[in-house]
Tab-separated table of C-alpha atoms in Angstrom:
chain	number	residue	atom	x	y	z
A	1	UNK	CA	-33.014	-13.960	11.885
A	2	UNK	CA	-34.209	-12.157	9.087
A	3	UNK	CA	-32.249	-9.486	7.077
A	4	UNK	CA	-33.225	-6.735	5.035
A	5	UNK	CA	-32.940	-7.716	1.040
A	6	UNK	CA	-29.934	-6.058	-0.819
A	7	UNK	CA	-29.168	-5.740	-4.256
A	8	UNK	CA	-25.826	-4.626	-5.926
A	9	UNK	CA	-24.859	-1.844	-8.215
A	10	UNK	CA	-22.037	-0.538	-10.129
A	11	UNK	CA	-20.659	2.807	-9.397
A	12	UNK	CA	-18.300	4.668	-11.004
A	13	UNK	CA	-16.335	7.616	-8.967
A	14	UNK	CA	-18.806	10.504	-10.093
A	15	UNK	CA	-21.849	9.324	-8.970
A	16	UNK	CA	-24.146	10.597	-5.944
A	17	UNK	CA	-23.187	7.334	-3.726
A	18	UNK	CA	-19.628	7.167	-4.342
A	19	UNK	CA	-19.460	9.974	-0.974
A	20	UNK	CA	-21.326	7.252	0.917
A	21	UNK	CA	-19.068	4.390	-0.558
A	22	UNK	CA	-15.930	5.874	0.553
A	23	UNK	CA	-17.663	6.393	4.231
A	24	UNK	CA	-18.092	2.614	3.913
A	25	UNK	CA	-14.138	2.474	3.864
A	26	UNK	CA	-13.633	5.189	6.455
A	27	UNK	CA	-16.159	3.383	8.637
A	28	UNK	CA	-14.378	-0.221	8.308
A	29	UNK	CA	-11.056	1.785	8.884
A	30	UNK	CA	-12.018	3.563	11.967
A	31	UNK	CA	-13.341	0.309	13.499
A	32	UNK	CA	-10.056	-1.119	13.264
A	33	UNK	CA	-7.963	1.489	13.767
A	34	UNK	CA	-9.633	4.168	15.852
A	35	UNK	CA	-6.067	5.912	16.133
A	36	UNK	CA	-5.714	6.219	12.641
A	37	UNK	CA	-6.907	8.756	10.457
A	38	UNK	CA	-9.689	7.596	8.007
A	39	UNK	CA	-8.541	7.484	4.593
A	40	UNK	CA	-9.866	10.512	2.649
A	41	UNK	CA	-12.449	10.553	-0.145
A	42	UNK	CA	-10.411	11.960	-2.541
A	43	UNK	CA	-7.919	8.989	-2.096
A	44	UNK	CA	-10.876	6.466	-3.484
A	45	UNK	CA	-11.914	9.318	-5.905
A	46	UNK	CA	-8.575	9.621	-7.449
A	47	UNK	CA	-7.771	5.871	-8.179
A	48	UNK	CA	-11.182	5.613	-8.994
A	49	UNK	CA	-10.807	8.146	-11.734
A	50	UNK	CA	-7.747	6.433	-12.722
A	51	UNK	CA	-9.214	2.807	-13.137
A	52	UNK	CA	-11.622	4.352	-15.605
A	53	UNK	CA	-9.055	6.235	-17.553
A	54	UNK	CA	-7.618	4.688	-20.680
A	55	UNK	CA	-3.943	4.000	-20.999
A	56	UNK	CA	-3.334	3.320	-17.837
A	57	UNK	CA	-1.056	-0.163	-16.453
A	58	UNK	CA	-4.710	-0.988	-14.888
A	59	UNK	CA	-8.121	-1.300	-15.217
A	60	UNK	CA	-11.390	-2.016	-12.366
A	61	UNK	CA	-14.616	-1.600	-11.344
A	62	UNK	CA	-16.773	-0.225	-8.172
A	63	UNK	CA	-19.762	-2.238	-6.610
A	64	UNK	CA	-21.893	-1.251	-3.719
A	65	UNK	CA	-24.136	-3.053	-1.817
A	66	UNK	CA	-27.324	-1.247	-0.627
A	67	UNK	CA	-29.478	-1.701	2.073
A	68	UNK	CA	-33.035	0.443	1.906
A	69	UNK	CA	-30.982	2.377	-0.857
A	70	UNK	CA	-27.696	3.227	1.850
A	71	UNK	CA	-24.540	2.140	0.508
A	72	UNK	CA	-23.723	-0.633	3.516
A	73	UNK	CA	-20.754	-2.458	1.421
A	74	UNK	CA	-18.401	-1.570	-0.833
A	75	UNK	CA	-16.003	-3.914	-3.576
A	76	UNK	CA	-13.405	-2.144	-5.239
A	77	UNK	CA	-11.604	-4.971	-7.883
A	78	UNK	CA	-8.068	-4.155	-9.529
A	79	UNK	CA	-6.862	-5.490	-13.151
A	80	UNK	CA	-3.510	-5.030	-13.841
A	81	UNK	CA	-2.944	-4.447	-17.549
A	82	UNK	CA	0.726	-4.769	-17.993
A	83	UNK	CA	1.323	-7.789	-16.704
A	84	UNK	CA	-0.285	-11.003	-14.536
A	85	UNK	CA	-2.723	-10.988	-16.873
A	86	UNK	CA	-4.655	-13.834	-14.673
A	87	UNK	CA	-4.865	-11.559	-11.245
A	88	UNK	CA	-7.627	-9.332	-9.723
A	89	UNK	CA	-7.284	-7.131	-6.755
A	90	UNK	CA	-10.252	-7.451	-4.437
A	91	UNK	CA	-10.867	-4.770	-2.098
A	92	UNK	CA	-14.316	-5.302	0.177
A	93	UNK	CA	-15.809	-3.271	3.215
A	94	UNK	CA	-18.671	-3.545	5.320
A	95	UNK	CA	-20.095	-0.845	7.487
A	96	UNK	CA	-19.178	-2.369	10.889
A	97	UNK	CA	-23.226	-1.686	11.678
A	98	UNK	CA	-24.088	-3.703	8.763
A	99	UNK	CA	-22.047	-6.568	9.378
A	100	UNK	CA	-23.074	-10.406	10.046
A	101	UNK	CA	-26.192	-10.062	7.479
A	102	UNK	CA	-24.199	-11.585	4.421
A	103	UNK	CA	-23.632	-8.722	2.351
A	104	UNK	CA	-19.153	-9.362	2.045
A	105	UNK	CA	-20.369	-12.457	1.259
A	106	UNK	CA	-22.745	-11.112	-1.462
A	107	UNK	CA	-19.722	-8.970	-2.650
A	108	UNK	CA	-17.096	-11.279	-2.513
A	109	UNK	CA	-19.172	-13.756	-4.885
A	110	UNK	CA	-19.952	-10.660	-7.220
A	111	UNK	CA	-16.069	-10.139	-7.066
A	112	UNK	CA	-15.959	-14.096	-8.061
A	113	UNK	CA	-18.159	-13.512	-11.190
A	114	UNK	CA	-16.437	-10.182	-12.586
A	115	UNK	CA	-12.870	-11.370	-12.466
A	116	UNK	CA	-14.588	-14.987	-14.509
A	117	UNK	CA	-15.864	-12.691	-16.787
A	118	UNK	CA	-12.649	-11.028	-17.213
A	119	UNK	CA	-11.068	-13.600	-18.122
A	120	UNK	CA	-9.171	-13.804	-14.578
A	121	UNK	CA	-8.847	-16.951	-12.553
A	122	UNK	CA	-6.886	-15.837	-9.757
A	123	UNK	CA	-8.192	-13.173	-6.796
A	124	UNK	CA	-5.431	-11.823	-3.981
A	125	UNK	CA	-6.765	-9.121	-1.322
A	126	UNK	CA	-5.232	-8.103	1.894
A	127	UNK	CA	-6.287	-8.270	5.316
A	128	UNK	CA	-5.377	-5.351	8.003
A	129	UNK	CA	-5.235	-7.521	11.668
A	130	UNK	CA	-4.621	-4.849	14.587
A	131	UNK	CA	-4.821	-7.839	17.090
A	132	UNK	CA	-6.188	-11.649	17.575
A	133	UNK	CA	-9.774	-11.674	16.148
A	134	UNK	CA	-9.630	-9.420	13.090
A	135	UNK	CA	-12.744	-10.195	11.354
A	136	UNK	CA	-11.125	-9.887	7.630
A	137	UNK	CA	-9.447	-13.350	8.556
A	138	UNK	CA	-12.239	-14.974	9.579
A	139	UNK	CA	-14.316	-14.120	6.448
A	140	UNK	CA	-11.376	-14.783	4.918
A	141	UNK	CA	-10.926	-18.517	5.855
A	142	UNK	CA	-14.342	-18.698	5.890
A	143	UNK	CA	-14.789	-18.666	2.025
A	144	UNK	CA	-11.370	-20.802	1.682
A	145	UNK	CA	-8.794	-18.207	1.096
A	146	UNK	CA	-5.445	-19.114	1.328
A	147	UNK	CA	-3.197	-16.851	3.724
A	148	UNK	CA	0.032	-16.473	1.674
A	149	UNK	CA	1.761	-13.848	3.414
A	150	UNK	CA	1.922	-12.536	6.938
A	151	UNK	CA	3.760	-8.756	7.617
A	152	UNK	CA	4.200	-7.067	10.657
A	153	UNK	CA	3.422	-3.658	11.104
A	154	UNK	CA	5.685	-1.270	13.209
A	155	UNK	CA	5.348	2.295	14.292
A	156	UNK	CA	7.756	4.763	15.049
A	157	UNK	CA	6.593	7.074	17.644
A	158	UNK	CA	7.904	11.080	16.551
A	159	UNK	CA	10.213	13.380	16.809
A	160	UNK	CA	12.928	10.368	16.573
A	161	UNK	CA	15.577	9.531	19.386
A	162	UNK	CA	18.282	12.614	18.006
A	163	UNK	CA	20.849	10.386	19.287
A	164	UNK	CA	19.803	7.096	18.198
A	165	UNK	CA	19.270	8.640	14.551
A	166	UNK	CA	23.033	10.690	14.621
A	167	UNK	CA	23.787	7.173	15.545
A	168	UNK	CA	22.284	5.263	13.086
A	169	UNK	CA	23.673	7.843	10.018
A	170	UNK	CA	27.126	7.744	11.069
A	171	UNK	CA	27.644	4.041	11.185
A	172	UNK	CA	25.742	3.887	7.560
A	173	UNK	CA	28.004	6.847	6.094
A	174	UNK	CA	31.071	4.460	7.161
A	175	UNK	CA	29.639	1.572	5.842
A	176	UNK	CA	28.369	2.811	2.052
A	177	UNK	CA	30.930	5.768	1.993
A	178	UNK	CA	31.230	4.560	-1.937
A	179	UNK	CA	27.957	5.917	-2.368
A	180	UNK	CA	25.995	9.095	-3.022
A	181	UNK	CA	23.068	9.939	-1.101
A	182	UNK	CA	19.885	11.760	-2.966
A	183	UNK	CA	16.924	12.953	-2.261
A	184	UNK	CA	13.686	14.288	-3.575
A	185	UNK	CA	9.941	14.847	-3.379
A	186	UNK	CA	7.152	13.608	-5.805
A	187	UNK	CA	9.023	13.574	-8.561
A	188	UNK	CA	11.664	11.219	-9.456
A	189	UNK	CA	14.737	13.332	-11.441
A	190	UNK	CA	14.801	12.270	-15.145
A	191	UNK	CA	18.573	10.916	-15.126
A	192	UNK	CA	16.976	8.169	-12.349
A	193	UNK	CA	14.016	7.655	-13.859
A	194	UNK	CA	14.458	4.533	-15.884
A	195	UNK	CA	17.318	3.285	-12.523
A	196	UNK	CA	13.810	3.449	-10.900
A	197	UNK	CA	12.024	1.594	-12.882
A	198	UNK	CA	14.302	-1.085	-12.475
A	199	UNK	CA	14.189	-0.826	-8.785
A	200	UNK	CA	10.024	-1.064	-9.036
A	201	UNK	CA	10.316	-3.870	-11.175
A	202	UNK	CA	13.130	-5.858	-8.761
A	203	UNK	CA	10.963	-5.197	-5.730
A	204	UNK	CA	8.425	-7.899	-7.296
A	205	UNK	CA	10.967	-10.432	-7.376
A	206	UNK	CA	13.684	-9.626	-4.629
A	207	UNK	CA	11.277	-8.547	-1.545
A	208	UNK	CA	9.984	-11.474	0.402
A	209	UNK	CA	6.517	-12.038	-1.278
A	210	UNK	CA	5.834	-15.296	0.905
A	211	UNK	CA	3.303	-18.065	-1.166
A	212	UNK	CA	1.740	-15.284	-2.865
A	213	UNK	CA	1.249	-16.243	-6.242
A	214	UNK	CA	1.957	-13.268	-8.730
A	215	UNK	CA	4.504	-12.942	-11.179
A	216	UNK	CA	7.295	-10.149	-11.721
A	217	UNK	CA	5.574	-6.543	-12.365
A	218	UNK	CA	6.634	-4.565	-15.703
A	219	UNK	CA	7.894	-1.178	-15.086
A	220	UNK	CA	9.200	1.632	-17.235
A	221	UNK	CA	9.414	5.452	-16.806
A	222	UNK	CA	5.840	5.783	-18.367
A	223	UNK	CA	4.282	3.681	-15.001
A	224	UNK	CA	6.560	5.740	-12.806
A	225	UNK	CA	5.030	8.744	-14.044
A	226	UNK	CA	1.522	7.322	-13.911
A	227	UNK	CA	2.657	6.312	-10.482
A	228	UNK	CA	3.761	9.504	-9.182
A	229	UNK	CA	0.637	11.404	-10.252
A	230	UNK	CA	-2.050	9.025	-8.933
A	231	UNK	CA	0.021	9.950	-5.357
A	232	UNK	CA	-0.850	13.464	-6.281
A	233	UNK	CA	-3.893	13.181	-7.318
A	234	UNK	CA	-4.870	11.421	-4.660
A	235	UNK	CA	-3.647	13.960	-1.594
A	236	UNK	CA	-0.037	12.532	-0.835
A	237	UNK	CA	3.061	13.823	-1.048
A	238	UNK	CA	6.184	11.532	-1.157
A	239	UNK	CA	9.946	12.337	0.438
A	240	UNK	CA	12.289	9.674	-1.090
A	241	UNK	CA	16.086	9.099	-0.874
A	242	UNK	CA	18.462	7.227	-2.812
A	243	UNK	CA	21.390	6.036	-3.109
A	244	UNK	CA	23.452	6.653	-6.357
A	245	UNK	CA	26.523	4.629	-7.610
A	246	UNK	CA	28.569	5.935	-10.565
A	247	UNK	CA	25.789	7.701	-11.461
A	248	UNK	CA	23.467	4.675	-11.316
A	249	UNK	CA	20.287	4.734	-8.942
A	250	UNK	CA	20.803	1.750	-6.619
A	251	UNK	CA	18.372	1.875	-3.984
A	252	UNK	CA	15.439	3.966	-2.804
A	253	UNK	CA	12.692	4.588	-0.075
A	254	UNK	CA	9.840	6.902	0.216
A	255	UNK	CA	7.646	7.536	2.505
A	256	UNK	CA	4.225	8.857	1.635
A	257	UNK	CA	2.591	11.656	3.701
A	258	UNK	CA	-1.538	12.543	3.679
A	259	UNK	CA	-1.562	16.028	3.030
A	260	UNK	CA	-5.063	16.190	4.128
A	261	UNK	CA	-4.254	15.032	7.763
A	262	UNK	CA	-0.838	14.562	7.478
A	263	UNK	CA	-1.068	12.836	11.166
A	264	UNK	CA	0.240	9.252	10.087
A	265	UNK	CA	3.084	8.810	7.479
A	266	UNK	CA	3.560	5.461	5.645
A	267	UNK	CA	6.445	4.230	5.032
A	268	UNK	CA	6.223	2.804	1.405
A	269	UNK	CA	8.835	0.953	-0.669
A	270	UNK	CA	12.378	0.172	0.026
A	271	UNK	CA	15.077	-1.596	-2.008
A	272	UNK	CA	18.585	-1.828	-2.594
A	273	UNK	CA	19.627	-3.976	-5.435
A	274	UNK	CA	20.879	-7.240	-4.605
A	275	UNK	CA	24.515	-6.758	-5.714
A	276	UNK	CA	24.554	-3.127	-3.689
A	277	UNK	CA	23.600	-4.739	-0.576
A	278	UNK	CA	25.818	-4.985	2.442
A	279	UNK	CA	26.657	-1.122	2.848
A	280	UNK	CA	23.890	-0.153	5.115
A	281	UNK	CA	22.336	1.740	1.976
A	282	UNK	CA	18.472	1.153	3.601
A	283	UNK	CA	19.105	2.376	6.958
A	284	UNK	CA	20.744	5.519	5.381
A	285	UNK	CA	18.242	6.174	2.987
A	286	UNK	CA	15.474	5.698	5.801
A	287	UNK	CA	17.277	7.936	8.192
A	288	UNK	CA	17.691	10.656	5.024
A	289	UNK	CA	13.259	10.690	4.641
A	290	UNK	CA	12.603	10.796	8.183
A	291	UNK	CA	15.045	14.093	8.813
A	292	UNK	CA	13.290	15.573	5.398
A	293	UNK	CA	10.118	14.603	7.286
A	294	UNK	CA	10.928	16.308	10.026
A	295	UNK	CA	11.973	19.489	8.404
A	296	UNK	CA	8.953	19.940	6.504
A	297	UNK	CA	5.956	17.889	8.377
A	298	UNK	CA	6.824	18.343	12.205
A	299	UNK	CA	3.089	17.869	12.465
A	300	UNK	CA	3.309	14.017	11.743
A	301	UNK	CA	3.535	12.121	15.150
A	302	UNK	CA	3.660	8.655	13.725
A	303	UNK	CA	5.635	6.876	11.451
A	304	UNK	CA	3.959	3.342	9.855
A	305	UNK	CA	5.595	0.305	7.527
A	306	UNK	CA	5.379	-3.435	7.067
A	307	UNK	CA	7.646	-5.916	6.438
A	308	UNK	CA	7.955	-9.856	6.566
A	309	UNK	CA	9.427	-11.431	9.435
A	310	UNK	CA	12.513	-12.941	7.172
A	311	UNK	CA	13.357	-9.470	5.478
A	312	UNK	CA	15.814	-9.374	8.497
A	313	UNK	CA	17.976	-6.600	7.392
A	314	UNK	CA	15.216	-4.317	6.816
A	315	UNK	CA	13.237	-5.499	10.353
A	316	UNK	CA	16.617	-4.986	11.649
A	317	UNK	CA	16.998	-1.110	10.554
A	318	UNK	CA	13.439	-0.625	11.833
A	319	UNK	CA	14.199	-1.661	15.122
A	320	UNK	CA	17.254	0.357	15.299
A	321	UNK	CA	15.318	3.666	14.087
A	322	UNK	CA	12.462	2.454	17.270
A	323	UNK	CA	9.712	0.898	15.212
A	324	UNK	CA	7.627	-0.849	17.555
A	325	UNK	CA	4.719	-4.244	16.382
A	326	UNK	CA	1.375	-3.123	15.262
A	327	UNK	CA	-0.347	-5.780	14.987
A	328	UNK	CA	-0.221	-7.237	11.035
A	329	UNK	CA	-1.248	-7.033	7.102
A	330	UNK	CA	-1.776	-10.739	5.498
A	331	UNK	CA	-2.329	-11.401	1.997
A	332	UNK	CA	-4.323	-14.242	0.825
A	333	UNK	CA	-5.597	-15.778	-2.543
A	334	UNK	CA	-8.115	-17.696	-3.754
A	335	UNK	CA	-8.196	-19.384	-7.288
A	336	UNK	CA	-11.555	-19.669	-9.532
């Protein structure tokens, strides 16, 4: 069967395809996931306006594959700056229409030749997996990726059970009543910020990471702060709680919220340090987001968050709050 020729070109966020890029995304996403909202424009807008900008803790780089000039693929690839110095992010898409005719394989191999140009030798990208069949796995295996990691995604179905949340707080009060409880949006206080840092930088090493081979990110206030305001930028707003011990930040959670459809929450990050652990600190600080969640966003319905099958104290408080299997996220790498 015969395929209409391609070619490949760079894009950077300002240009008259980037619109038709980003549909690429929304497209693939939509396929998958026709429950889910699409992720919005401005999301691939904003970290693409942040790649470019100088300073940053990391670089990349857009490609699109066209088809009788229509954007039909699109390759997103991540440097990180600060540290892993060897790694590149790969983030592909093909129009579901457009699929079968070679062009993630034209994109991957473009991805291949970047990152060797870069200087980087070692590619990681995720795969989202709804059910048996995802076509990201088979692609992936395909081209020899290795599948390092394997999460399951749950769902939590709003408004919560009232009783199984009162439930759930009381028996973590009793359990870390040593411990103060904090919350706040966006923004993480100044007296926490460089507590937080710490907790970004311990979530590379503690949190199961399977046979994925990256090192331990570097974190300090600055990448907080560069953190925070790519959420911004891009459309989110972010409830977190902590939990603070002699005036130490010892955990934290947030959960991220699109403001442009704020339909689906994620729930992001979540970590207590390893010597706070055993006071029921992440089921308290979960508990403490979703009632700010509920105060302010009543419109969100569902809840999302991953997590590896051997975290079993944080599957554990999932289950408890009524997160329910999504299907799953793997991570794979491939070395050049």
């Amino acid at each position: 069967m015969t395929h209409p020729a391609h070619r490949i070109v760079e894009l950077a966020p300002d240009d008259d395809l980037f619109p038709s890029w980003c549909q690429v995304w929304a497209a693939a996403g939509r396929d998958a996931r026709p429950d889910d909202p699409p992720r919005p424009a401005q999301e691939h807008l904003a970290l693409g306006r942040e790649l470019l900008a100088p300073g940053g803790s990391r670089d990349g780089t857009h490609r699109a594959v066209l088809v009788d000039g229509a954007v039909a693929g699109a390759l997103r690839l991540v440097l990180p700056l600060k540290d892993n110095p060897s790694l590149a992010v790969v983030d592909l898409a093909v129009h579901p229409a457009a699929r079968r005719r070679g062009l993630g394989s034209a994109l991957l191999a473009e991805a291949r030749a970047l990152a060797a140009a870069l200087g980087r030798t070692l590619l990681v990208g995720e795969v989202d997996e709804p059910g048996p069949g995802a076509p990201g796995r088979a692609f992936a295996e395909r081209h020899g990726w290795s599948c390092d990691l394997v999460e399951t995604r749950r769902e939590l179905a709003l408004p919560v059970d009232e009783d199984r949340l009162a439930a759930l707080e009381d028996a973590a009060a009793a359990a870390g009543a040593g411990y103060e409880l904090v919350t706040w949006r966006d923004r993480t206080p100044e007296p926490l910020l460089s507590d937080r840092a710490l907790l970004e930088r311990r979530m590379t090493t503690d949190a199961p990471h399977g046979d994925l081979p990256v090192g331990e990110e570097e974190w300090d206030g600055d990448r907080i702060r560069e953190h925070e305001g790519t959420h911004l930028a891009r459309g989110r707003t972010v409830l977190s709680a902590g939990a603070v011990a002699g005036g130490r930040l010892v955990g934290f959670t947030d959960l991220q919220i699109p403001l442009a459809q704020p339909v689906l929450a994620h729930q992001g990050g979540t970590l207590v340090l390893r010597e706070h652990r055993g006071h029921r600190l992440g089921a308290r600080m979960k508990a403490a987001v979703l009632r700010e969640l509920a105060a302010g966003f009543p419109e969100v319905r569902r809840v999302s968050t991953y997590n590896a099958e051997d975290n079993t104290p944080m599957v554990a408080v999932n289950e408890q709050l009524g997160f329910r299997p999504a299907g799953v996220l793997s991570s794979w790498s491939a070395r050049l």
